[in-house]
Amino acid sequence: MSYVIGLKCRECGRRYPKEVVFVCEYCFGGVEVDYDYDAIRRVLTKTALASRPKSLWRYRELLPIEGEPTVGLTSGFTPFFRADRLATALGVRELYIKDDSVSHPTLSFKDRVVSVALTRAKEFGFDTVACASTGNLANSVSAHAAKAGLKRFIFIPADLEMGKVIASLIYQPTLIAVEGTYDEVNRLCAEIGAKYPWAFVNINIRPYYAEGSKTYGYEIAEQLGWRVPQHIVIPAAGGSLITKIGKAFKELTLLGLLSEAHTKFYCAQATGCAPIVTTIKARADIVKPVKPNTIAKSLAIGNPADGYSATKTVLDSGGWAESASDDEIIEAMKLLAETEGVFTETAGGVTLAVTKKLIEQGTIPRDESIVVCITGNGLKTQEPLMNRLGSATRIKPTLASFEDNLGDRIRGVSAR
Ligand SMILES: *Cc1c(COP(=O)(O)O)cnc(C)c1O
Ligand SMILES: [Zn+2]
């Protein structure tokens, strides 16, 4: 049973059948999935949801598949919690973290988009899937395609972090390291996709893939007790996640699951790659591409596919945007770990550093509810932390050596 009516151009509104269509042939706008919300309203109730499995597929009616889900059955429904120690450090009253750094199985929010994309790719009859990736998508397509028994071609920029390379190779994909930026990788993939009959999850089946990001938004609303925060800070690479959380809150309102949603959206990027932040600050319509130079490689997309939609989502909500330098990113990664016990990757450092900045500027008020979106895991981006965390105290295996070396730490502790 499917609730998908078809595809619709985001710019001119022209309709398309639910096939492999990804750009409007009239205006070259992006297309997105359109649903029969009246029919969904009758089945997707709070009571119905309460008894469903805790995975992203609990919102199945709002996802663009035809039959039953077949990929990523254990993905989604990640932790959401109140972050009081971090709130104190930032000087705010009500702060929450949505934590996809522990997403199953590949430790980033990309498990959401890939679960949906591969379920749909199988329905279309593809036996080979592919992607252009800044790292996390590579990990997730590699893993989910392995479990689904699909052939997989993964394209990454050649300078990716070791953690992201290893966490792709382990699943034995065909991994292709392209000597160029992500934007060059993506352009190459568009060319390859036009020639070979593969499902490029972020290109030719992008309208289906992108819908998976909505589940991050649905979960926030449900885990907050069917409420939304007053402010939400979201990292952006291609700008899809921020756009789709916006769509998610709107849909829940339309379905009567939320009484109102007046959330202000804030876009977080690294200073070394901030094309969307620049566009928002200029209140402009056109996103000017940049050449990335940042440690936040998972966000290093210089020519974001959904930059315009992301900008519109933020400005229409009354939100804003900021960027963070490499040093600010590292400091924020440390702050999140020290206060909340969460080890996030550089992208999470970007989001928290930007949150801190927006609070200090007075853009986000200190007495209103705030959600910080943590989307990836720190074990994958260890390079920038080398020599930034101090080191272990090395001792001989004797009590004397322990006391000699740790004198300053244990003085005043009364021995037994
Ligand atoms: C891909 C990615 C994002 C941003 O996703 P977009 O939808 O492309 O904006 C955010 N955080 C992490 C960790 C990612 O891997
Ligand atoms: Zn169009």
Tab-separated table of C-alpha atoms and ligand atoms in Angstrom:
chain	number	residue	atom	x	y	z
A	1	MET	CA	0.000	0.000	0.000
A	2	SER	CA	1.459	3.346	-1.017
A	3	TYR	CA	0.302	6.860	-0.199
A	4	VAL	CA	2.494	8.446	-2.866
A	5	ILE	CA	0.544	10.368	-5.491
A	6	GLY	CA	3.548	11.098	-7.659
A	7	LEU	CA	6.421	13.515	-8.057
A	8	LYS	CA	6.108	17.262	-8.284
A	9	CYS	CA	8.513	19.999	-9.404
A	10	ARG	CA	9.464	22.169	-6.445
A	11	GLU	CA	9.710	25.270	-8.655
A	12	CYS	CA	6.915	25.156	-11.243
A	13	GLY	CA	4.662	22.520	-9.666
A	14	ARG	CA	4.548	20.313	-12.760
A	15	ARG	CA	3.638	16.691	-11.926
A	16	TYR	CA	5.463	13.493	-12.864
A	17	PRO	CA	4.701	9.799	-12.354
A	18	LYS	CA	6.544	8.032	-9.490
A	19	GLU	CA	9.392	6.823	-11.684
A	20	VAL	CA	13.106	7.587	-11.897
A	21	VAL	CA	12.748	11.333	-12.475
A	22	PHE	CA	14.992	13.797	-10.687
A	23	VAL	CA	14.858	17.102	-12.565
A	24	CYS	CA	11.912	18.917	-14.072
A	25	GLU	CA	12.269	18.780	-17.835
A	26	TYR	CA	10.597	22.194	-18.177
A	27	CYS	CA	12.374	24.378	-15.622
A	28	PHE	CA	15.224	22.096	-14.430
A	29	GLY	CA	13.956	22.459	-10.849
A	30	GLY	CA	14.311	19.587	-8.391
A	31	VAL	CA	11.333	17.261	-7.993
A	32	GLU	CA	9.906	15.971	-4.733
A	33	VAL	CA	7.471	13.328	-3.600
A	34	ASP	CA	3.829	14.237	-3.063
A	35	TYR	CA	1.483	12.217	-0.811
A	36	ASP	CA	-2.221	11.705	-0.250
A	37	TYR	CA	-2.312	13.358	3.185
A	38	ASP	CA	-6.061	12.869	3.638
A	39	ALA	CA	-5.607	9.116	3.420
A	40	ILE	CA	-2.557	9.199	5.696
A	41	ARG	CA	-4.430	11.227	8.334
A	42	ARG	CA	-6.868	8.330	8.767
A	43	VAL	CA	-4.192	5.714	9.521
A	44	LEU	CA	-1.233	7.537	11.053
A	45	THR	CA	-2.519	8.359	14.516
A	46	LYS	CA	-0.639	8.706	17.802
A	47	THR	CA	-2.262	5.465	19.003
A	48	ALA	CA	-1.211	3.575	15.875
A	49	LEU	CA	2.344	4.890	16.236
A	50	ALA	CA	2.645	3.915	19.888
A	51	SER	CA	2.599	0.190	19.071
A	52	ARG	CA	5.035	0.279	16.152
A	53	PRO	CA	8.683	-0.846	16.098
A	54	LYS	CA	11.234	1.791	17.070
A	55	SER	CA	12.818	2.341	13.666
A	56	LEU	CA	12.507	5.005	10.991
A	57	TRP	CA	9.907	2.815	9.288
A	58	ARG	CA	7.322	3.620	11.963
A	59	TYR	CA	6.462	6.611	9.719
A	60	ARG	CA	6.142	4.360	6.691
A	61	GLU	CA	3.043	6.072	5.250
A	62	LEU	CA	5.102	9.254	4.896
A	63	LEU	CA	7.916	7.508	3.041
A	64	PRO	CA	8.062	7.024	-0.742
A	65	ILE	CA	7.958	3.252	-1.119
A	66	GLU	CA	5.352	1.032	-2.764
A	67	GLY	CA	5.520	-2.216	-0.791
A	68	GLU	CA	6.958	-3.187	2.581
A	69	PRO	CA	10.380	-1.815	3.649
A	70	THR	CA	13.238	-4.215	2.881
A	71	VAL	CA	16.370	-2.249	3.818
A	72	GLY	CA	17.401	-0.611	7.096
A	73	LEU	CA	14.845	-2.299	9.319
A	74	THR	CA	16.953	-1.467	12.393
A	75	SER	CA	17.869	2.095	11.425
A	76	GLY	CA	16.432	5.230	13.002
A	77	PHE	CA	14.768	6.032	16.321
A	78	THR	CA	18.024	7.259	17.786
A	79	PRO	CA	18.399	8.799	21.282
A	80	PHE	CA	16.903	12.183	22.077
A	81	PHE	CA	17.655	13.683	25.451
A	82	ARG	CA	17.751	16.808	27.563
A	83	ALA	CA	21.305	18.151	27.794
A	84	ASP	CA	21.402	20.010	31.109
A	85	ARG	CA	25.163	20.074	31.633
A	86	LEU	CA	25.671	21.507	28.166
A	87	ALA	CA	22.798	23.944	28.766
A	88	THR	CA	24.573	25.232	31.873
A	89	ALA	CA	27.822	25.635	29.955
A	90	LEU	CA	26.027	27.620	27.242
A	91	GLY	CA	23.873	29.582	29.695
A	92	VAL	CA	20.499	28.446	28.351
A	93	ARG	CA	17.447	26.954	30.026
A	94	GLU	CA	16.096	24.172	27.812
A	95	LEU	CA	18.429	22.309	25.472
A	96	TYR	CA	18.075	18.922	23.776
A	97	ILE	CA	20.266	16.737	21.609
A	98	LYS	CA	19.022	14.488	18.823
A	99	ASP	CA	21.840	11.991	18.548
A	100	ASP	CA	22.382	10.225	15.228
A	101	SER	CA	26.042	9.652	16.096
A	102	VAL	CA	24.821	6.228	17.274
A	103	SER	CA	22.598	5.449	14.296
A	104	HIS	CA	22.535	1.745	13.432
A	105	PRO	CA	24.482	0.464	11.566
A	106	THR	CA	26.914	3.139	10.304
A	107	LEU	CA	26.833	5.869	12.972
A	108	SER	CA	25.415	8.793	11.022
A	109	PHE	CA	22.050	10.117	9.895
A	110	LYS	CA	22.805	8.863	6.362
A	111	ASP	CA	21.380	5.466	7.430
A	112	ARG	CA	17.956	7.118	7.152
A	113	VAL	CA	18.252	8.285	3.551
A	114	VAL	CA	19.962	5.105	2.436
A	115	SER	CA	17.330	2.797	3.978
A	116	VAL	CA	14.655	4.559	1.956
A	117	ALA	CA	16.741	4.902	-1.231
A	118	LEU	CA	17.735	1.237	-1.358
A	119	THR	CA	14.253	-0.060	-0.563
A	120	ARG	CA	13.014	2.054	-3.497
A	121	ALA	CA	15.960	1.063	-5.754
A	122	LYS	CA	15.049	-2.609	-5.234
A	123	GLU	CA	11.429	-1.871	-6.099
A	124	PHE	CA	12.597	-0.263	-9.343
A	125	GLY	CA	14.550	-3.451	-10.108
A	126	PHE	CA	18.102	-2.047	-9.853
A	127	ASP	CA	20.758	-4.641	-8.993
A	128	THR	CA	23.542	-2.051	-8.584
A	129	VAL	CA	23.590	1.022	-6.387
A	130	ALA	CA	26.096	3.871	-6.280
A	131	CYS	CA	26.749	7.251	-4.704
A	132	ALA	CA	28.978	10.309	-4.633
A	133	SER	CA	29.875	10.872	-1.007
A	134	THR	CA	31.706	13.096	1.472
A	135	GLY	CA	32.149	9.968	3.639
A	136	ASN	CA	29.114	9.050	5.692
A	137	LEU	CA	26.972	8.258	2.667
A	138	ALA	CA	29.781	6.008	1.399
A	139	ASN	CA	29.733	4.083	4.700
A	140	SER	CA	25.978	3.744	4.719
A	141	VAL	CA	25.470	2.719	1.080
A	142	SER	CA	28.337	0.208	1.435
A	143	ALA	CA	26.774	-1.383	4.538
A	144	HIS	CA	23.118	-1.408	3.578
A	145	ALA	CA	23.839	-2.617	0.029
A	146	ALA	CA	25.956	-5.444	1.469
A	147	LYS	CA	23.054	-6.603	3.632
A	148	ALA	CA	20.580	-6.163	0.762
A	149	GLY	CA	22.803	-8.188	-1.575
A	150	LEU	CA	23.199	-5.334	-4.062
A	151	LYS	CA	26.308	-4.515	-6.096
A	152	ARG	CA	27.804	-1.202	-4.998
A	153	PHE	CA	30.044	1.461	-6.558
A	154	ILE	CA	31.102	4.159	-4.131
A	155	PHE	CA	32.792	7.388	-5.239
A	156	ILE	CA	34.660	9.579	-2.729
A	157	PRO	CA	37.153	12.456	-2.859
A	158	ALA	CA	40.665	10.993	-2.556
A	159	ASP	CA	41.550	13.059	0.555
A	160	LEU	CA	38.891	11.568	2.866
A	161	GLU	CA	39.579	10.697	6.525
A	162	MET	CA	41.006	7.204	7.118
A	163	GLY	CA	38.080	6.314	9.404
A	164	LYS	CA	35.592	6.912	6.627
A	165	VAL	CA	37.631	4.960	4.070
A	166	ILE	CA	38.014	1.924	6.367
A	167	ALA	CA	34.338	2.089	7.369
A	168	SER	CA	33.448	1.759	3.681
A	169	LEU	CA	36.064	-0.836	2.617
A	170	ILE	CA	35.046	-3.282	5.331
A	171	TYR	CA	31.796	-3.932	3.427
A	172	GLN	CA	33.738	-4.725	0.242
A	173	PRO	CA	32.204	-2.223	-2.172
A	174	THR	CA	33.999	-1.097	-5.316
A	175	LEU	CA	35.465	2.061	-3.761
A	176	ILE	CA	36.671	4.740	-6.169
A	177	ALA	CA	38.818	7.590	-4.801
A	178	VAL	CA	38.562	10.494	-7.227
A	179	GLU	CA	41.362	13.061	-7.314
A	180	GLY	CA	39.174	16.101	-6.871
A	181	THR	CA	36.653	17.842	-4.636
A	182	TYR	CA	33.273	16.378	-3.756
A	183	ASP	CA	31.689	18.628	-6.371
A	184	GLU	CA	33.948	17.115	-9.029
A	185	VAL	CA	33.119	13.612	-7.773
A	186	ASN	CA	29.428	14.425	-8.020
A	187	ARG	CA	29.717	15.836	-11.539
A	188	LEU	CA	31.555	12.693	-12.651
A	189	CYS	CA	28.859	10.525	-11.070
A	190	ALA	CA	26.127	12.382	-12.963
A	191	GLU	CA	27.965	11.513	-16.176
A	192	ILE	CA	28.457	7.875	-15.180
A	193	GLY	CA	24.818	7.645	-14.105
A	194	ALA	CA	23.672	8.810	-17.542
A	195	LYS	CA	25.613	5.954	-19.135
A	196	TYR	CA	25.265	2.999	-16.714
A	197	PRO	CA	21.958	1.600	-15.398
A	198	TRP	CA	22.706	2.137	-11.720
A	199	ALA	CA	20.748	3.744	-8.910
A	200	PHE	CA	22.882	6.691	-7.773
A	201	VAL	CA	21.165	7.297	-4.464
A	202	ASN	CA	21.969	11.032	-4.308
A	203	ILE	CA	21.455	11.691	-8.018
A	204	ASN	CA	18.883	9.828	-10.127
A	205	ILE	CA	16.807	8.533	-7.204
A	206	ARG	CA	17.449	11.641	-5.055
A	207	PRO	CA	13.741	12.543	-4.638
A	208	TYR	CA	13.168	9.198	-2.854
A	209	TYR	CA	16.475	9.247	-0.949
A	210	ALA	CA	15.928	12.768	0.387
A	211	GLU	CA	12.590	11.831	1.969
A	212	GLY	CA	14.436	9.601	4.448
A	213	SER	CA	15.748	12.739	6.198
A	214	LYS	CA	12.208	13.621	7.265
A	215	THR	CA	12.296	10.804	9.830
A	216	TYR	CA	14.892	12.754	11.843
A	217	GLY	CA	12.277	15.502	12.198
A	218	TYR	CA	9.352	13.171	12.960
A	219	GLU	CA	11.367	11.562	15.748
A	220	ILE	CA	12.221	14.903	17.353
A	221	ALA	CA	8.517	15.819	17.482
A	222	GLU	CA	7.458	12.432	18.818
A	223	GLN	CA	10.302	12.195	21.363
A	224	LEU	CA	9.475	15.688	22.639
A	225	GLY	CA	5.940	14.441	23.375
A	226	TRP	CA	4.392	15.700	20.098
A	227	ARG	CA	5.869	19.143	20.385
A	228	VAL	CA	8.532	20.933	18.420
A	229	PRO	CA	11.291	23.143	19.813
A	230	GLN	CA	11.296	26.927	19.362
A	231	HIS	CA	14.771	26.738	17.803
A	232	ILE	CA	16.626	23.998	15.929
A	233	VAL	CA	20.237	24.113	14.731
A	234	ILE	CA	21.010	21.848	11.769
A	235	PRO	CA	24.256	21.178	9.865
A	236	ALA	CA	24.129	21.525	6.086
A	237	ALA	CA	26.171	19.968	3.300
A	238	GLY	CA	23.876	19.700	0.267
A	239	GLY	CA	21.090	21.358	2.297
A	240	SER	CA	18.700	18.421	2.121
A	241	LEU	CA	18.454	17.527	5.831
A	242	ILE	CA	17.463	21.045	6.895
A	243	THR	CA	14.891	21.287	4.082
A	244	LYS	CA	13.375	17.928	4.962
A	245	ILE	CA	13.120	18.580	8.708
A	246	GLY	CA	11.144	21.652	7.629
A	247	LYS	CA	8.895	19.460	5.488
A	248	ALA	CA	8.511	16.947	8.331
A	249	PHE	CA	7.214	19.524	10.837
A	250	LYS	CA	4.794	20.911	8.217
A	251	GLU	CA	3.458	17.440	7.423
A	252	LEU	CA	2.897	16.597	11.084
A	253	THR	CA	0.924	19.815	11.464
A	254	LEU	CA	-1.100	19.034	8.343
A	255	LEU	CA	-1.865	15.570	9.749
A	256	GLY	CA	-2.971	16.993	13.096
A	257	LEU	CA	-0.149	15.272	14.987
A	258	LEU	CA	1.240	18.675	15.970
A	259	SER	CA	-1.052	21.502	16.950
A	260	GLU	CA	1.334	24.148	15.657
A	261	ALA	CA	4.915	24.334	14.503
A	262	HIS	CA	6.625	27.694	14.779
A	263	THR	CA	10.183	26.489	14.924
A	264	LYS	CA	12.991	28.787	13.830
A	265	PHE	CA	15.559	26.942	11.702
A	266	TYR	CA	19.295	27.737	11.867
A	267	CYS	CA	21.816	26.520	9.320
A	268	ALA	CA	25.307	25.504	10.491
A	269	GLN	CA	28.316	25.231	8.166
A	270	ALA	CA	32.085	25.441	8.466
A	271	THR	CA	33.659	28.808	7.652
A	272	GLY	CA	35.813	26.983	5.086
A	273	CYS	CA	32.688	25.884	3.182
A	274	ALA	CA	29.659	28.041	3.903
A	275	PRO	CA	27.815	28.704	0.624
A	276	ILE	CA	24.361	28.318	2.207
A	277	VAL	CA	25.197	30.464	5.255
A	278	THR	CA	26.471	33.200	2.935
A	279	THR	CA	23.256	33.075	0.891
A	280	ILE	CA	21.064	33.255	4.007
A	281	LYS	CA	23.014	36.189	5.443
A	282	ALA	CA	22.645	38.040	2.121
A	283	ARG	CA	18.953	37.057	1.958
A	284	ALA	CA	19.752	36.098	-1.633
A	285	ASP	CA	18.117	33.665	-4.058
A	286	ILE	CA	21.185	32.288	-5.753
A	287	VAL	CA	23.771	30.152	-4.014
A	288	LYS	CA	27.293	30.948	-5.197
A	289	PRO	CA	29.518	27.856	-5.277
A	290	VAL	CA	32.744	27.867	-3.214
A	291	LYS	CA	35.872	25.718	-3.079
A	292	PRO	CA	35.863	23.921	0.305
A	293	ASN	CA	38.735	24.079	2.777
A	294	THR	CA	37.714	22.727	6.202
A	295	ILE	CA	38.251	19.839	8.611
A	296	ALA	CA	34.466	19.238	8.461
A	297	LYS	CA	34.801	17.105	5.345
A	298	SER	CA	31.351	15.544	5.632
A	299	LEU	CA	29.891	19.030	5.119
A	300	ALA	CA	32.343	20.069	2.394
A	301	ILE	CA	29.971	20.534	-0.525
A	302	GLY	CA	30.803	23.751	-2.370
A	303	ASN	CA	27.837	23.621	-4.762
A	304	PRO	CA	24.890	22.383	-2.663
A	305	ALA	CA	22.047	20.702	-4.603
A	306	ASP	CA	19.399	21.911	-2.154
A	307	GLY	CA	21.018	25.205	-1.226
A	308	TYR	CA	18.077	27.259	-2.453
A	309	SER	CA	15.479	25.172	-0.571
A	310	ALA	CA	17.598	25.236	2.585
A	311	THR	CA	17.886	29.021	2.382
A	312	LYS	CA	14.140	29.347	1.927
A	313	THR	CA	13.402	26.986	4.843
A	314	VAL	CA	15.586	29.072	7.155
A	315	LEU	CA	14.429	32.536	6.063
A	316	ASP	CA	10.713	31.593	5.940
A	317	SER	CA	10.975	30.305	9.521
A	318	GLY	CA	12.544	33.521	10.825
A	319	GLY	CA	15.773	31.698	11.602
A	320	TRP	CA	19.354	32.512	10.717
A	321	ALA	CA	22.769	30.989	9.960
A	322	GLU	CA	26.373	31.032	11.169
A	323	SER	CA	29.639	29.340	10.398
A	324	ALA	CA	32.440	27.984	12.606
A	325	SER	CA	36.213	27.934	12.137
A	326	ASP	CA	38.275	24.749	12.427
A	327	ASP	CA	39.421	25.687	15.953
A	328	GLU	CA	35.859	26.436	17.059
A	329	ILE	CA	34.775	23.067	15.639
A	330	ILE	CA	37.370	21.191	17.710
A	331	GLU	CA	36.540	23.140	20.885
A	332	ALA	CA	32.858	22.310	20.408
A	333	MET	CA	33.585	18.598	19.887
A	334	LYS	CA	35.447	18.652	23.225
A	335	LEU	CA	32.676	20.595	24.957
A	336	LEU	CA	29.989	18.108	23.868
A	337	ALA	CA	32.089	15.175	25.060
A	338	GLU	CA	32.972	16.783	28.429
A	339	THR	CA	29.440	17.863	29.248
A	340	GLU	CA	27.170	15.241	27.699
A	341	GLY	CA	29.426	12.226	27.071
A	342	VAL	CA	28.843	12.298	23.329
A	343	PHE	CA	31.735	11.920	20.881
A	344	THR	CA	30.637	13.540	17.650
A	345	GLU	CA	32.471	14.044	14.393
A	346	THR	CA	33.568	17.392	12.997
A	347	ALA	CA	30.054	18.041	11.595
A	348	GLY	CA	28.663	17.855	15.139
A	349	GLY	CA	31.395	20.265	16.206
A	350	VAL	CA	30.164	22.668	13.521
A	351	THR	CA	26.579	22.448	14.769
A	352	LEU	CA	27.431	22.992	18.415
A	353	ALA	CA	29.951	25.786	17.707
A	354	VAL	CA	27.300	27.575	15.637
A	355	THR	CA	24.681	27.063	18.368
A	356	LYS	CA	27.063	28.648	20.891
A	357	LYS	CA	27.684	31.604	18.571
A	358	LEU	CA	23.980	32.195	17.916
A	359	ILE	CA	23.283	32.178	21.663
A	360	GLU	CA	26.170	34.551	22.417
A	361	GLN	CA	24.975	36.922	19.668
A	362	GLY	CA	21.506	36.934	21.219
A	363	THR	CA	20.004	35.496	18.021
A	364	ILE	CA	18.755	32.450	19.950
A	365	PRO	CA	17.229	33.599	23.278
A	366	ARG	CA	18.529	31.908	26.431
A	367	ASP	CA	15.116	31.042	27.890
A	368	GLU	CA	13.549	29.203	24.948
A	369	SER	CA	13.717	25.549	23.836
A	370	ILE	CA	16.586	24.566	21.547
A	371	VAL	CA	17.408	21.315	19.725
A	372	VAL	CA	20.963	20.667	18.517
A	373	CYS	CA	21.211	18.130	15.677
A	374	ILE	CA	24.162	15.782	16.124
A	375	THR	CA	24.467	13.771	12.921
A	376	GLY	CA	27.735	11.806	12.962
A	377	ASN	CA	30.251	9.937	15.124
A	378	GLY	CA	33.688	11.138	16.264
A	379	LEU	CA	35.423	7.793	15.830
A	380	LYS	CA	35.311	8.429	12.088
A	381	THR	CA	37.131	11.794	12.122
A	382	GLN	CA	40.034	11.369	14.541
A	383	GLU	CA	42.738	13.161	12.518
A	384	PRO	CA	41.898	16.740	13.598
A	385	LEU	CA	41.998	15.674	17.273
A	386	MET	CA	45.553	14.318	17.146
A	387	ASN	CA	47.719	16.388	19.536
A	388	ARG	CA	44.679	18.386	20.649
A	389	LEU	CA	43.568	16.258	23.621
A	390	GLY	CA	46.718	15.797	25.710
A	391	SER	CA	47.808	12.199	26.271
A	392	ALA	CA	47.564	9.338	28.740
A	393	THR	CA	49.872	9.412	31.779
A	394	ARG	CA	52.360	6.592	31.267
A	395	ILE	CA	53.541	4.688	34.386
A	396	LYS	CA	55.351	1.513	35.471
A	397	PRO	CA	53.100	-1.243	36.869
A	398	THR	CA	53.915	-0.317	40.499
A	399	LEU	CA	52.130	1.637	43.230
A	400	ALA	CA	55.198	3.846	43.628
A	401	SER	CA	55.190	4.797	39.979
A	402	PHE	CA	51.426	5.529	40.167
A	403	GLU	CA	51.931	7.853	43.150
A	404	ASP	CA	55.051	9.505	41.710
A	405	ASN	CA	53.373	10.297	38.434
A	406	LEU	CA	49.934	11.229	39.671
A	407	GLY	CA	50.938	13.103	42.811
A	408	ASP	CA	49.068	16.252	41.872
A	409	ARG	CA	45.881	14.391	40.951
A	410	ILE	CA	45.613	12.252	44.093
A	411	ARG	CA	46.876	14.671	46.751
A	412	GLY	CA	44.110	15.342	49.224
A	413	VAL	CA	42.382	12.058	48.435
A	414	SER	CA	42.455	10.239	51.779
A	415	ALA	CA	44.003	6.820	51.294
A	416	ARG	CA	42.318	3.827	52.944
B	1	LIG	C1	25.613	14.469	4.945
B	1	LIG	C2	25.739	15.003	6.306
B	1	LIG	C3	25.055	16.159	6.737
B	1	LIG	C4	24.278	17.102	5.833
B	1	LIG	O1	23.448	16.564	4.958
B	1	LIG	P1	22.727	17.351	3.760
B	1	LIG	O2	21.401	16.713	3.746
B	1	LIG	O3	23.547	17.050	2.540
B	1	LIG	O4	22.711	18.814	4.060
B	1	LIG	C5	25.127	16.501	8.084
B	1	LIG	N1	25.874	15.798	8.948
B	1	LIG	C6	26.577	14.719	8.566
B	1	LIG	C7	27.395	14.014	9.587
B	1	LIG	C8	26.510	14.267	7.251
B	1	LIG	O5	27.210	13.183	6.897
B	2	ZN	ZN	9.551	22.654	-13.046
